[in-house]
Short mmCIF file of C-alpha atoms and ligand atoms in Angstrom, two decimals:
data_model
loop_
_atom_site.label_atom_id
_atom_site.label_comp_id
_atom_site.label_asym_id
_atom_site.label_seq_id
_atom_site.Cartn_x
_atom_site.Cartn_y
_atom_site.Cartn_z
CA UNK A 229 105.89 134.63 130.20
CA UNK A 230 102.85 134.55 132.70
CA UNK A 231 102.61 137.97 132.10
CA UNK A 232 102.62 138.27 128.22
CA UNK A 233 100.12 135.30 128.37
CA UNK A 234 97.85 136.84 130.84
CA UNK A 235 98.32 140.72 130.29
CA UNK A 236 94.92 141.70 131.50
CA UNK A 237 94.39 139.42 134.63
CA UNK A 238 94.71 140.88 138.07
CA UNK A 239 98.51 140.52 139.38
CA UNK A 240 98.38 140.02 143.02
CA UNK A 241 101.47 138.15 143.09
CA UNK A 242 103.65 140.71 141.48
CA UNK A 243 106.29 141.66 143.63
CA UNK A 244 106.02 145.05 143.27
CA UNK A 245 102.88 145.38 144.59
CA UNK A 246 103.75 143.95 147.89
CA UNK A 247 104.40 146.30 150.57
CA UNK A 248 108.42 146.52 150.93
CA UNK A 249 109.51 147.67 154.72
CA UNK A 250 113.03 147.64 154.05
CA UNK A 251 113.72 148.51 157.61
CA UNK A 252 117.08 146.45 157.80
CA UNK A 253 118.14 147.63 154.73
CA UNK A 254 118.13 150.93 155.89
CA UNK A 255 120.98 150.02 157.97
CA UNK A 256 123.42 150.09 155.28
CA UNK A 257 127.16 149.27 155.51
CA UNK A 258 129.01 148.27 157.81
CA UNK A 259 126.36 145.70 158.91
CA UNK A 260 125.74 144.47 155.58
CA UNK A 261 126.81 144.76 151.81
CA UNK A 262 124.63 144.91 148.60
CA UNK A 263 124.94 141.34 146.64
CA UNK A 264 123.28 140.12 143.72
CA UNK A 265 122.48 136.50 143.65
CA UNK A 266 124.30 134.12 141.55
CA UNK A 267 121.99 132.52 138.71
CA UNK A 268 121.12 128.91 139.08
CA UNK A 269 120.65 126.77 135.89
CA UNK A 270 117.36 125.10 135.05
CA UNK A 271 115.74 126.28 138.59
CA UNK A 272 112.38 123.95 138.98
CA UNK A 273 109.99 124.20 142.29
CA UNK A 274 110.69 121.02 144.74
CA UNK A 275 107.71 122.44 146.99
CA UNK A 276 106.21 125.66 147.62
CA UNK A 277 104.60 126.28 151.05
CA UNK A 278 101.38 127.74 149.93
CA UNK A 279 99.76 128.39 153.33
CA UNK A 280 102.91 130.41 154.20
CA UNK A 281 102.82 132.42 151.02
CA UNK A 282 99.37 132.96 151.88
CA UNK A 283 99.90 134.72 155.37
CA UNK A 284 102.42 136.63 153.58
CA UNK A 285 100.04 138.21 151.05
CA UNK A 286 101.36 136.08 148.30
CA UNK A 287 98.73 133.70 146.64
CA UNK A 288 99.78 130.14 145.97
CA UNK A 289 100.21 130.99 142.39
CA UNK A 290 103.26 132.69 143.55
CA UNK A 291 104.80 129.33 143.07
CA UNK A 292 105.02 130.06 139.24
CA UNK A 293 105.26 133.78 138.94
CA UNK A 294 108.27 133.75 141.89
CA UNK A 295 110.24 130.94 140.61
CA UNK A 296 113.21 132.75 139.03
CA UNK A 297 113.26 135.22 142.22
CA UNK A 298 113.02 132.49 144.32
CA UNK A 299 115.82 130.77 142.58
CA UNK A 300 117.69 133.90 142.82
CA UNK A 301 117.69 134.33 139.17
CA UNK A 302 115.79 137.77 139.32
CA UNK A 303 115.70 140.49 142.16
CA UNK A 304 112.87 141.30 143.83
CA UNK A 305 112.03 144.68 142.29
CA UNK A 306 112.68 147.72 144.20
CA UNK A 307 115.22 145.67 146.94
CA UNK A 308 118.66 145.56 146.91
CA UNK A 309 119.88 141.80 148.03
CA UNK A 310 122.61 141.71 150.78
CA UNK A 311 124.64 139.77 153.14
CA UNK A 312 125.56 140.60 156.49
CA UNK A 313 128.53 140.27 158.36
CA UNK A 314 129.17 138.03 161.55
CA UNK A 315 131.78 136.53 163.79
CA UNK A 316 131.19 133.89 166.09
CA UNK A 317 132.26 131.27 168.21
CA UNK A 318 132.33 127.65 166.29
CA UNK A 319 132.66 124.81 168.26
CA UNK A 320 134.01 126.95 171.16
CA UNK A 321 136.88 128.71 169.04
CA UNK A 322 136.34 132.16 168.53
CA UNK A 323 136.36 133.27 164.60
CA UNK A 324 136.74 136.72 164.08
CA UNK A 325 134.98 137.06 160.64
CA UNK A 326 132.34 134.72 159.02
CA UNK A 327 128.95 136.29 157.53
CA UNK A 328 126.22 135.22 155.08
CA UNK A 329 128.49 133.10 152.74
CA UNK A 330 125.83 131.87 151.14
CA UNK A 331 122.55 133.52 152.45
CA UNK A 332 121.02 136.81 150.76
CA UNK A 333 118.70 139.15 152.24
CA UNK A 334 116.20 139.46 149.44
CA UNK A 335 113.17 141.20 150.51
CA UNK A 336 111.47 142.82 153.91
CA UNK A 337 107.58 142.59 153.38
CA UNK A 338 105.34 143.96 155.24
CA UNK A 339 102.39 140.99 155.95
CA UNK A 340 99.07 141.40 155.68
CA UNK A 341 99.07 140.69 159.38
CA UNK A 342 101.07 143.89 159.90
CA UNK A 343 103.82 141.67 160.79
CA UNK A 344 107.32 142.82 158.67
CA UNK A 345 108.89 139.51 157.18
CA UNK A 346 112.44 138.78 156.15
CA UNK A 347 113.18 136.63 152.98
CA UNK A 348 116.47 135.01 152.81
CA UNK A 349 117.59 133.07 150.05
CA UNK A 350 120.28 130.34 151.25
CA UNK A 351 122.53 128.91 148.53
CA UNK A 352 122.08 131.50 146.13
CA UNK A 353 125.81 132.10 145.40
CA UNK A 354 129.29 133.64 146.43
CA UNK A 355 129.17 136.91 148.85
CA UNK A 356 131.89 138.53 150.14
CA UNK A 357 132.12 136.13 153.15
CA UNK A 358 131.99 133.09 151.28
CA UNK A 359 135.89 132.50 152.52
CA UNK A 360 136.28 130.61 149.47
CA UNK A 361 133.32 128.60 149.55
CA UNK A 362 130.73 128.13 146.39
CA UNK A 363 128.16 130.16 148.22
CA UNK A 364 125.77 127.05 147.29
CA UNK A 365 123.55 124.63 149.54
CA UNK A 366 122.86 120.68 148.20
CA UNK A 367 119.50 119.55 147.57
CA UNK A 368 119.80 117.19 150.24
CA UNK A 369 120.67 119.60 152.95
CA UNK A 370 118.08 122.25 151.61
CA UNK A 371 115.10 119.73 151.68
CA UNK A 372 116.34 118.59 155.37
CA UNK A 373 116.06 122.77 156.44
CA UNK A 374 112.80 122.99 154.64
CA UNK A 375 111.36 119.95 156.48
CA UNK A 376 112.98 120.77 159.54
CA UNK A 377 112.05 124.36 160.03
CA UNK A 378 108.15 123.82 158.88
CA UNK A 379 108.06 120.51 161.63
CA UNK A 380 109.50 122.75 164.04
CA UNK A 381 107.15 125.31 163.42
CA UNK A 382 103.93 123.23 163.59
CA UNK A 383 105.17 121.24 166.84
CA UNK A 384 105.15 124.93 168.18
CA UNK A 385 108.61 125.89 168.27
CA UNK A 386 110.14 129.06 167.67
CA UNK A 387 112.03 129.19 164.01
CA UNK A 388 112.95 130.46 160.82
CA UNK A 389 110.35 129.20 158.25
CA UNK A 390 110.78 128.10 154.68
CA UNK A 391 108.20 129.47 151.69
CA UNK A 392 109.96 127.69 148.75
CA UNK A 393 112.36 125.20 147.87
CA UNK A 394 113.86 125.30 144.03
CA UNK A 395 116.13 122.60 143.01
CA UNK A 396 118.17 123.05 139.56
CA UNK A 397 120.57 121.36 137.46
CA UNK A 398 123.53 122.94 139.21
CA UNK A 399 126.25 120.87 139.72
CA UNK A 400 127.84 121.13 143.14
CA UNK A 401 130.75 119.24 144.61
CA UNK A 402 130.79 117.78 148.11
CA UNK A 403 131.93 114.60 149.04
CA UNK A 404 130.30 113.64 145.53
CA UNK A 405 128.60 115.45 142.80
CA UNK A 406 125.23 116.78 143.97
CA UNK A 407 123.12 119.45 142.90
CA UNK A 408 122.20 122.86 144.02
CA UNK A 409 119.01 124.16 145.52
CA UNK A 410 118.00 127.28 146.97
CA UNK A 411 115.47 127.75 150.33
CA UNK A 412 113.72 130.88 150.71
CA UNK A 413 113.58 131.27 154.20
CA UNK A 414 111.79 133.96 156.22
CA UNK A 415 111.95 135.25 159.80
CA UNK A 416 111.23 138.85 161.55
CA UNK A 417 114.75 138.76 161.85
CA UNK A 418 117.80 137.03 160.95
CA UNK A 419 120.29 138.87 163.76
CA UNK A 420 122.43 136.92 165.28
CA UNK A 421 124.44 136.98 168.35
CA UNK A 422 127.34 136.71 166.18
CA UNK A 423 126.97 140.08 164.76
CA UNK A 424 127.05 141.71 167.72
CA UNK A 425 130.41 139.68 169.03
CA UNK A 426 131.81 141.05 165.49
CA UNK A 427 131.33 144.60 165.94
CA UNK A 428 132.53 144.22 169.99
CA UNK A 429 135.87 142.69 168.58
CA UNK A 430 136.73 145.49 166.64
CA UNK A 431 135.82 147.63 169.32
CA UNK A 432 133.01 149.09 167.26
CA UNK A 433 130.95 150.26 169.56
CA UNK A 434 128.79 152.54 167.64
CA UNK A 435 127.66 150.30 165.21
CA UNK A 436 126.96 147.77 167.76
CA UNK A 437 124.24 150.18 169.51
CA UNK A 438 123.26 150.86 166.28
CA UNK A 439 122.28 147.33 165.87
CA UNK A 440 121.04 146.74 169.08
CA UNK A 441 118.85 149.97 168.58
CA UNK A 442 117.77 148.41 165.30
CA UNK A 443 116.67 145.11 167.09
CA UNK A 444 115.00 146.69 169.89
CA UNK A 445 112.93 148.97 168.11
CA UNK A 446 111.95 146.54 165.70
CA UNK A 447 111.39 143.64 167.62
CA UNK A 448 111.43 144.71 171.44
CA UNK A 449 109.38 147.91 171.24
CA UNK A 450 108.49 147.99 174.72
CA UNK A 451 112.28 148.24 175.89
CA UNK A 452 112.66 151.66 174.15
CA UNK A 453 113.07 154.37 176.62
CA UNK A 454 113.97 152.06 179.71
CA UNK A 455 116.53 153.32 181.75
CA UNK A 456 118.57 150.28 180.76
CA UNK A 457 117.16 149.07 177.79
CA UNK A 458 120.37 147.00 176.52
CA UNK A 459 120.56 145.06 180.03
CA UNK A 460 116.47 144.54 179.61
CA UNK A 461 116.93 143.37 175.98
CA UNK A 462 119.80 141.27 176.96
CA UNK A 463 117.58 139.59 179.70
CA UNK A 464 114.58 138.95 177.24
CA UNK A 465 117.18 137.12 174.90
CA UNK A 466 118.38 135.23 177.72
CA UNK A 467 114.81 134.23 178.40
CA UNK A 468 114.13 133.01 174.93
CA UNK A 469 116.67 131.16 174.70
CA UNK A 470 116.56 129.19 177.54
CA UNK A 471 112.63 128.53 176.55
CA UNK A 472 113.79 127.71 173.34
CA UNK A 473 116.18 125.17 174.34
CA UNK A 474 113.46 123.46 177.20
CA UNK A 475 111.38 123.43 173.52
CA UNK A 476 114.41 121.29 172.10
CA UNK A 477 114.91 119.30 175.15
CA UNK A 478 110.92 118.15 175.41
CA UNK A 479 110.78 117.30 171.74
CA UNK A 480 114.29 115.07 171.55
CA UNK A 481 115.31 117.84 169.19
CA UNK A 482 119.08 118.04 168.35
CA UNK A 483 120.59 121.38 166.69
CA UNK A 484 124.08 119.82 165.77
CA UNK A 485 126.14 123.07 165.35
CA UNK A 486 125.14 125.51 168.14
CA UNK A 487 127.39 127.94 167.09
CA UNK A 488 127.25 131.44 168.45
CA UNK A 489 126.42 132.62 164.62
CA UNK A 490 123.31 130.18 164.34
CA UNK A 491 122.03 131.71 167.66
CA UNK A 492 119.26 133.91 166.72
CA UNK A 493 118.21 137.00 169.00
CA UNK A 494 114.88 136.47 168.58
CA UNK A 495 114.99 133.19 170.02
CA UNK A 496 114.50 131.07 166.82
CA UNK A 497 115.83 127.85 166.09
CA UNK A 498 118.10 128.84 163.25
CA UNK A 499 120.09 127.25 160.27
CA UNK A 500 119.12 123.64 160.01
CA UNK A 501 122.35 121.82 159.33
CA UNK A 502 122.64 118.24 160.71
CA UNK A 503 120.26 118.90 163.00
CA UNK A 504 118.21 115.63 163.84
CA UNK A 505 115.21 114.59 166.37
CA UNK A 506 116.21 111.20 168.17
CA UNK A 507 114.77 108.22 167.57
CA UNK A 508 116.15 105.82 170.42
CA UNK A 509 116.61 108.06 173.26
CA UNK A 510 120.17 108.50 174.58
CA UNK A 511 121.24 111.49 176.80
CA UNK A 512 124.57 112.01 174.78
CA UNK A 513 122.95 111.67 171.40
CA UNK A 514 125.31 113.57 168.96
CA UNK A 515 123.65 114.03 166.07
CA UNK A 516 126.18 115.57 163.80
CA UNK A 517 129.04 113.45 162.67
CA UNK A 518 131.46 116.23 162.60
CA UNK A 519 130.90 116.86 165.91
CA UNK A 520 133.54 114.63 167.24
CA UNK A 521 133.69 115.46 171.10
CA UNK A 522 130.07 115.34 171.35
CA UNK A 523 129.97 119.39 172.37
CA UNK A 524 126.33 119.70 170.98
CA UNK A 525 125.02 116.44 172.57
CA UNK A 526 121.45 116.78 173.32
CA UNK A 527 122.41 116.56 177.38
CA UNK A 528 124.38 119.70 176.63
CA UNK A 529 122.15 121.71 174.78
CA UNK A 530 121.07 123.96 177.85
CA UNK A 531 124.43 124.53 179.12
CA UNK A 532 125.64 125.46 175.63
CA UNK A 533 122.71 127.77 175.78
CA UNK A 534 123.73 129.58 178.33
CA UNK A 535 127.38 129.54 177.08
CA UNK A 536 126.35 131.30 173.97
CA UNK A 537 124.51 133.58 176.08
CA UNK A 538 127.62 134.55 178.30
CA UNK A 539 129.47 135.26 174.64
CA UNK A 540 126.43 137.94 173.48
CA UNK A 541 126.85 139.29 177.12
CA UNK A 542 130.11 139.91 176.99
CA UNK A 543 130.11 141.34 173.43
CA UNK A 544 127.08 143.72 174.93
CA UNK A 545 129.09 144.27 178.29
CA UNK A 546 130.26 147.87 176.91
CA UNK A 547 126.56 148.69 176.67
CA UNK A 548 125.27 147.33 179.77
CA UNK A 549 127.28 149.89 181.94
CA UNK A 550 130.02 152.45 181.95
CA UNK A 551 132.84 150.85 184.18
CA UNK A 552 133.83 147.59 182.68
CA UNK A 553 133.24 145.97 186.68
CA UNK A 554 129.70 147.43 186.73
CA UNK A 555 128.94 146.04 183.37
CA UNK A 556 130.44 142.65 184.29
CA UNK A 557 127.94 142.56 187.53
CA UNK A 558 125.20 143.62 185.24
CA UNK A 559 125.80 140.82 182.67
CA UNK A 560 125.99 138.19 185.32
CA UNK A 561 122.75 139.53 186.93
CA UNK A 562 120.89 139.11 183.36
CA UNK A 563 122.75 135.43 182.98
CA UNK A 564 121.16 134.32 186.02
CA UNK A 565 117.81 134.58 184.82
CA UNK A 566 118.80 131.88 182.20
CA UNK A 567 118.77 128.46 184.64
CA UNK A 568 115.32 129.40 186.60
CA UNK A 569 113.24 130.17 183.18
CA UNK A 570 114.94 126.65 181.50
CA UNK A 571 114.14 124.71 184.69
CA UNK A 572 110.60 126.17 184.98
CA UNK A 573 109.67 125.81 180.93
CA UNK A 574 111.19 122.46 180.98
CA UNK A 575 109.76 121.12 184.43
CA UNK A 576 106.07 122.60 183.22
CA UNK A 577 106.99 120.72 179.73
CA UNK A 578 107.84 117.41 181.24
CA UNK A 579 104.64 117.38 183.60
CA UNK A 580 102.51 118.34 180.63
CA UNK A 581 104.31 115.43 178.53
CA UNK A 582 103.53 112.87 181.37
CA UNK A 583 99.89 114.50 181.57
CA UNK A 584 100.25 115.93 184.86
CA UNK A 585 97.95 119.00 185.65
CA UNK A 586 100.03 120.30 188.30
CA UNK A 587 103.67 119.81 189.63
CA UNK A 588 103.99 118.01 192.19
CA UNK A 589 107.49 117.30 194.32
CA UNK A 590 108.94 114.18 193.00
CA UNK A 591 108.02 114.73 189.05
CA UNK A 592 111.47 115.12 188.47
CA UNK A 593 112.47 111.96 190.14
CA UNK A 594 109.80 110.39 187.49
CA UNK A 595 110.68 112.34 184.54
CA UNK A 596 114.58 110.92 185.25
CA UNK A 597 113.47 107.15 186.09
CA UNK A 598 111.24 107.50 182.90
CA UNK A 599 114.23 108.87 180.72
CA UNK A 600 116.52 106.39 181.95
CA UNK A 601 114.36 103.73 181.11
CA UNK A 602 114.01 104.72 177.82
CA UNK A 603 117.71 104.91 177.32
CA UNK A 604 118.48 101.43 179.06
CA UNK A 605 115.50 100.06 176.94
CA UNK A 606 116.50 101.90 173.75
CA UNK A 607 113.42 103.14 173.45
CA UNK A 608 112.38 105.47 170.86
CA UNK A 609 111.88 109.02 172.40
CA UNK A 610 108.64 110.19 170.39
CA UNK A 611 107.00 106.84 170.15
CA UNK A 612 107.51 106.22 173.80
CA UNK A 613 105.93 109.73 175.20
CA UNK A 614 102.84 109.23 172.66
CA UNK A 615 102.34 105.82 173.93
CA UNK A 616 102.08 106.77 177.60
CA UNK A 617 98.54 108.56 176.89
CA UNK A 618 97.62 105.15 176.38
CA UNK A 619 97.85 104.17 180.08
CA UNK A 620 95.37 104.55 182.42
CA UNK A 621 95.11 105.88 186.21
CA UNK A 622 92.46 103.38 187.09
CA UNK A 623 93.42 99.96 185.62
CA UNK A 624 96.59 97.70 185.53
CA UNK A 625 95.67 97.15 181.73
CA UNK A 626 98.33 98.80 179.69
CA UNK A 627 97.13 99.50 176.44
CA UNK A 628 98.52 97.37 173.55
CA UNK A 629 101.88 98.28 172.37
CA UNK A 630 103.06 100.40 175.63
CA UNK A 631 104.81 97.87 177.34
CA UNK A 632 106.12 95.94 174.52
CA UNK A 633 108.20 99.47 173.72
CA UNK A 634 110.31 98.46 176.90
CA UNK A 635 113.11 96.02 177.09
CA UNK A 636 113.46 95.83 181.04
CA UNK A 637 109.88 94.93 181.49
CA UNK A 638 109.86 94.71 185.45
CA UNK A 639 111.44 98.24 185.48
CA UNK A 640 109.19 99.49 183.21
CA UNK A 641 106.27 97.85 185.42
CA UNK A 642 107.48 99.44 188.64
CA UNK A 643 107.87 102.51 187.10
CA UNK A 644 104.62 102.53 185.42
CA UNK A 645 103.16 101.70 188.92
CA UNK A 646 104.71 104.74 190.22
CA UNK A 647 103.41 106.72 187.60
CA UNK A 648 99.80 105.63 187.93
CA UNK A 649 100.04 106.32 191.69
CA UNK A 650 100.91 109.79 190.93
CA UNK A 651 98.07 109.92 188.41
CA UNK A 652 95.65 108.82 190.95
CA UNK A 653 96.94 111.92 193.37
CA UNK A 654 95.57 114.02 191.27
CA UNK A 655 91.95 115.46 191.57
CA UNK A 656 89.18 114.65 188.38
CA UNK A 657 91.41 112.13 187.01
CA UNK A 658 89.77 111.29 183.71
CA UNK A 659 92.03 109.38 181.20
CA UNK A 660 90.26 110.48 177.99
CA UNK A 661 91.01 113.93 178.83
CA UNK A 662 94.35 113.61 180.25
CA UNK A 663 95.27 111.56 176.77
CA UNK A 664 93.72 114.36 174.58
CA UNK A 665 96.20 116.96 176.69
CA UNK A 666 99.14 114.61 176.33
CA UNK A 667 98.59 114.01 172.51
CA UNK A 668 98.67 117.70 172.11
CA UNK A 669 102.21 117.87 173.62
CA UNK A 670 103.92 114.43 172.74
CA UNK A 671 103.73 114.53 168.68
CA UNK A 672 102.73 111.64 167.05
CA UNK A 673 105.34 112.54 163.77
CA UNK A 674 108.31 114.13 163.64
CA UNK A 675 111.29 114.80 161.14
CA UNK A 676 113.10 111.53 161.44
CA UNK A 677 116.48 111.48 159.87
CA UNK A 678 115.27 108.31 157.80
CA UNK A 679 112.01 110.04 156.29
CA UNK A 680 113.94 112.93 155.38
CA UNK A 681 116.15 110.60 153.53
CA UNK A 682 113.91 108.51 151.41
CA UNK A 683 112.43 111.84 150.54
CA UNK A 684 115.94 113.24 149.51
CA UNK A 685 116.63 109.83 147.54
CA UNK A 686 113.70 110.46 145.69
CA UNK A 687 114.11 113.96 145.15
CA UNK A 688 117.77 113.23 143.76
CA UNK A 689 116.04 111.08 141.15
CA UNK A 690 113.51 114.09 140.07
CA UNK A 691 110.53 112.78 142.23
CA UNK A 692 109.37 115.42 144.52
CA UNK A 693 106.26 113.47 145.64
CA UNK A 694 107.75 112.30 149.25
CA UNK A 695 109.08 116.08 149.91
CA UNK A 696 105.45 117.24 149.43
CA UNK A 697 103.84 114.14 151.35
CA UNK A 698 106.24 115.00 154.51
CA UNK A 699 105.54 118.64 154.23
CA UNK A 700 101.68 117.81 154.43
CA UNK A 701 101.94 115.25 157.15
CA UNK A 702 104.33 117.14 159.48
CA UNK A 703 101.72 120.35 159.32
CA UNK A 704 100.06 118.23 161.75
CA UNK A 705 102.60 116.44 164.07
CA UNK A 706 100.07 116.03 167.14
CA UNK A 707 97.55 114.16 164.70
CA UNK A 708 96.82 110.75 164.61
CA UNK A 709 96.85 110.68 160.92
CA UNK A 710 95.55 107.03 160.49
CA UNK A 711 96.75 106.26 156.84
CA UNK A 712 100.29 107.60 157.68
CA UNK A 713 101.12 105.55 160.70
CA UNK A 714 104.06 103.95 159.29
CA UNK A 715 105.49 107.80 159.00
CA UNK A 716 105.55 107.45 163.06
CA UNK A 717 107.40 104.13 163.22
CA UNK A 718 110.98 103.71 164.09
CA UNK A 719 113.52 103.49 161.40
CA UNK A 720 114.51 100.29 160.26
CA UNK A 721 117.49 98.85 161.25
CA UNK A 722 119.36 99.49 157.94
CA UNK A 723 118.11 103.12 158.51
CA UNK A 724 119.17 104.04 161.98
CA UNK A 725 122.73 105.40 161.62
CA UNK A 726 122.31 107.98 158.57
CA UNK A 727 125.42 110.02 158.83
CA UNK A 728 124.68 114.10 158.84
CA UNK A 729 127.57 116.47 159.36
CA UNK A 730 128.12 119.74 158.69
CA UNK A 731 128.82 118.87 154.79
CA UNK A 732 125.85 120.73 153.21
P1 AMP B 1054 127.22 126.90 158.94
O1 AMP B 1054 127.96 125.72 159.63
O2 AMP B 1054 125.99 126.31 157.96
O3 AMP B 1054 126.33 127.48 160.00
O4 AMP B 1054 128.14 127.76 158.13
C1 AMP B 1054 129.01 128.82 158.67
C2 AMP B 1054 129.41 129.44 158.10
O5 AMP B 1054 130.27 129.31 156.85
C3 AMP B 1054 128.62 130.73 157.59
O6 AMP B 1054 129.00 132.01 157.57
C4 AMP B 1054 128.10 130.43 156.36
O7 AMP B 1054 127.71 131.33 155.55
C5 AMP B 1054 129.71 129.54 155.60
N1 AMP B 1054 129.17 128.74 154.82
C6 AMP B 1054 128.99 127.29 154.91
N2 AMP B 1054 129.01 126.84 153.74
C7 AMP B 1054 128.96 127.68 152.88
C8 AMP B 1054 129.04 127.60 151.63
N3 AMP B 1054 129.07 126.02 150.69
N4 AMP B 1054 129.58 128.68 150.96
C9 AMP B 1054 129.58 129.77 151.36
N5 AMP B 1054 129.81 130.11 152.78
C10 AMP B 1054 129.49 128.78 153.30
MG1 MG B 1055 125.40 129.27 160.31
#
């Protein structure tokens, strides 16, 4: 319609004009199969990420021009959509075949900045890997993925991103009747640990090496031509994973489904299902109500990250050395890199969150005591860290509101005395400058479950305004945004225990 009405206008949004860079597509079988999206009834744009669209060389008007493509009702001109095969360890159990059961790669673009970006539709219908499921995603979980991924990006965490969120009248049955939505997510690559596990388990070493070569050439080009490039590459994946999980811990972020099929070889946060930012701090917080054993509890995430890297190392083993014993040794060596990187990044991160300019002995004790205090006081993770910036090194006066957060005021006062002593031990202590530094690492706003839920409840009635409000709010998570103060508050009691599960 738009083309007919505006025949003479320039068409910067015509997908055909955008530079397709089909590199992953050329890998072909056995990595992925061509699959067309299934059409979606009465698609409507719930939210369109105009800034990201701009970065991709699409303009904001793309919203209307692209609706049908982003809904899965029209293919991207010149690109054959595909679904990739993978395997994975789900909650510790080996599953020999999984795959993009409801995700389709619909385009690979060369963005104006020279980066190659892949576009995936999630929820665009069945694929050969749907295993009897419907290939759809509900509006509820799609809103969570859309806002969650963009919130993480703005927080500075490596993640897949979301370009659009399309709702529909298409019915989908979960525990109740819901409607389908399609998210268009973007990443430099969606390659998962589980893809390597798939080929390794079938002893298909040729394809496994080809996939590794593709990833190295495209995403780790500096490793090409190195004597043991596979080991070096594994080392970088291990390091990126350790860094990523350190960042999750520092933000109180729980992924919820840290299966190896949800782990990106680029070290991106991938597959937002029953994820959550903690409100009240609990070491053993489990955000996914389907995770009965707490395998992916907050405190378990660092260890699970390593466990997943071990599964990747095991899969890649035949590429690491000719003899199995040698390969095992190389793998072990590389995996040794995880703990020190994790520890370094997380300790630096905690030091930054407390406003220390340099790390000192005893800092980890201060951090652990603070977290213990937070847990015993049932304190809010995000709020409490943010409020710490109000404490002054040189005066007993506690800025309004900090002390009140803690049930055990005596213990808090004792900790603050220690903390202030530590602050005074640094040279050039300047409270204002420290507060400013702290506010750049302790976010004011995160996507709390209850905020997402309010947006979901409205959207399910056809009102998308709260999705837009949150999208805008979470673009600047470290800014004060005084008119949005409510959004920094803890959930009201009746919204504390919103259940999020694997149902999506
Ligand atoms: P997830 O827990 O969302 O990472 O999904 C695990 C696997 O199940 C992936 O291979 C998904 O593609 C697949 N899957 C989940 N939900 C659906 C669905 N509704 N239709 C088809 N496949 C699905
Ligand atoms: Mg998944």
